């Protein structure tokens, strides 16, 4: 919130950020052909289009190939502990609600070791944009099965093929109370990826985007069928959803008009097995954000918290010198 | 008359004999007949006394004791006969508190409640006490509302308005502190994080204290400090920026407009906040002017702080701006940040020139809230009532203030304050000046009638109508001016049914208008102008004053005008009134009529326009009925696409390939990339980054097909996982192995 005068003064500055302003000095170290590159590009385009000040933007991640993304952004970043991107991001948002918070996480990071944090982060509904890079494998540690790996996948941890049905991150998310934004994107359809990431960013609340991400290194042909046959992709369209370019519309003819307000239909779409839904499955801007619910009356500085705590503790402290003659307890 | 209906219960109509020509004091105490049922307000449940509820969040509302008790009954008393005794006990407490307050006892509700409890317990039978005490304990613990309890008297308008002002200021203060504390905190963070980059912050001692005692032997803090100090200091704050932030912090922390906030409070113990409540306009305006430079400094500090926090302060752009900033540039938004000034004036007690100053203050747009309390509407008491005895002096001020376009003006009588408290709060919240004109009902020349009843009568009789002018409500009078808070706004006088016992002891009733005369006869200064008459003296030529006033020209010297009154014994009389009272009533009706016009009731301009509009509407209706036929015809035509979103996929002619739009600009055999589908995967750019280049969206296109070989284009097409590179035909016929390459390129063309 600014005073109108400040708003005018800010307008005096014509600073224009280009994509390269969001690019850090470190060149991406992902394998050539890795879908993470496409996600990075979508995010940089978003930052450029929204003109997000790098010093007001923060990328938080856990551990994994995908979680390296903060290094490649010229913005604040926190490359955290495996599975712990959400608690870190929540802390940042709580303390600095003025920052634009992004979380990048992998299927292992989010749905395996970080699953508990993930569920509660959905329920907390704090205003942040989450990109879950789902390559259905542990990439960084060189090919172990993840919770989203397809059944039968041979990997270093499942040499005879994965035994279990994979977990569906969309249906899980849609089943948690307070869910407010769920979308699915595919890294190989950059136009809609960008559109979805933009809408996720603009949604106030916890915007969860699962991005199907190609890992040519360890899952080389996993998504080939979908990349080559557009009819296997079901684009979810709606006036409140995606806006398609004529090109995309011509290529992806398998479309469904889906109102993102319809939670039941969203759950059905999320459960599709033969086709891959791409678009906004669910959006509800009415769900309150935890940082707003718990917004304090006063700023919480560490110093202030200590003062208040000391005041509280003092109430229960026994000061021997106050009553020298009496025993402490009787 | 709010909270009570003017229905009367049977005053006796008795014959008066000859002694009524004598000056018996009983006859001198006539009251309007419609007052009969309100002779003892202490026995009625109505909106007074009021509880000035306290709360520092800005949402406190004044509550009526009756509402508080009703809510309490709903919360704690069991439904039905079971709760009968308990309900009675709580109502008794309400009644006792009302009596205490009427007798002049002051205090908070909790204290008065305790007193009333004690009386109730004292009066109770010993056997019942235990149950009673249990009930009272439960009620007391449940009762959350607390605050000063006030009755309707000469202090009511000021106490009510000050409470409303405090409520609004509390809300403002809360928002202000939150905002300013936030700014202070963020600026301090900037300074603090700068400190952590300094050599001092990286000294072994500070590093050691950061780690604490437990592990301090595990580290070599000297070595750590050496390494850290060698690191770059390139992004330290410039001394200029640091000075600027420190100066801004100083201004924000030492502000005196509100008491200190929590984050800032500890550094500014000796700063006394300013006062904003005054008893005269001159002092208030002086204070405002004296504080202008500090206000400008403060606003400047807030803006600089916001820019600094965004890291957007550009000295070359912003320095000149802030050098120029002075009081003439303070906007309404800026002023709204500070508390408004409250001036409480009281007719007869405040200096007479104050009313003029109040108008000036309001007209100057200065954020002042002025209360003008009027205790006497009918004017001077010496020795004759003044000729224009209607709404003189301060009472006319509100009407005059309507001429100041940007001021909020609200007029009402004490009796309606509670019901209209949102109007008061709105005026307090309004960002510009506001004038509150309140008639207290505590007129010294009226005896035997409570201020509540008298003030209600002032509104009822149109002598002191309620109205609101709210400039924030819209652009025109229709949206800004509101007289709907008056009873029966459409008519000249409000009319009520008077029910009485006639000479045959039968119930009889009659519609009676409550006019200005009914109000005026309560005032002892008008004694000379009326005479009560008994039934024996009634004549055919007698006519009710309101009927006479309603007659065109009023003329008819032969008729005798009267109003209905009752005396101290509740006997109904026709009280005959003279021309002075009639004239006064006529002026009152004229003023009311012009208020009605302003309020859009039977407005003469509107009436003319209505005629015109009717004719126009008739035309329009005819035109529309023609159009409706056309619309029907359209609806009958075959439907076009059902869904505009899904349609393009089905409706457009099948495209041979995507990317056709670009094809026209391209030579047929030229290589190209469907750039919009590129996933930035680096495959092609790693093969040849002169030929394959990323555009401004970081998506690949062929910048120069001659920057490499045909082989490279074909290899790129083969590695591109989304198959969007189309190699076209070779450009250099001398390139080796062309035949093989053309064959490999085939699937991608
Ligand atoms: C606490 C902990 N446990 C295990 C690891 C090892 N580890 C590193 S990355 C990773 C899996 C990453 O998978 P995913 O999140 O899908 O990321 P991807 O590399 O596929 O993008 C694991 C198990 C670790 N770093 N920390
Ligand atoms: S291993 Fe897979 S996920 Fe990781 S960078 Fe390589 S391609 Fe991408
Ligand atoms: S190979 Fe294809 S997807 Fe990858 S960068 Fe080049 S054109 Fe884009
Ligand atoms: Mg993975």
mmCIF file of C-alpha atoms and ligand atoms in Angstrom, chain A residues 106-108 133 135-139, ligand 4:
data_model
loop_
_atom_site.group_PDB
_atom_site.id
_atom_site.type_symbol
_atom_site.label_atom_id
_atom_site.label_comp_id
_atom_site.label_asym_id
_atom_site.label_seq_id
_atom_site.Cartn_x
_atom_site.Cartn_y
_atom_site.Cartn_z
ATOM 1 C CA UNK A 106 10.224 -31.446 -7.915
ATOM 2 C CA UNK A 107 7.997 -34.480 -7.709
ATOM 3 C CA UNK A 108 10.409 -36.043 -5.252
ATOM 4 C CA UNK A 133 8.355 -29.801 -11.983
ATOM 5 C CA UNK A 135 9.503 -35.419 -14.415
ATOM 6 C CA UNK A 136 8.276 -38.533 -12.559
ATOM 7 C CA UNK A 137 11.778 -39.416 -11.435
ATOM 8 C CA UNK A 138 14.540 -38.313 -9.072
ATOM 9 C CA UNK A 139 16.766 -36.582 -11.608
HETATM 10 MG MG1 LIG C 4 11.763 -35.251 -10.317
#
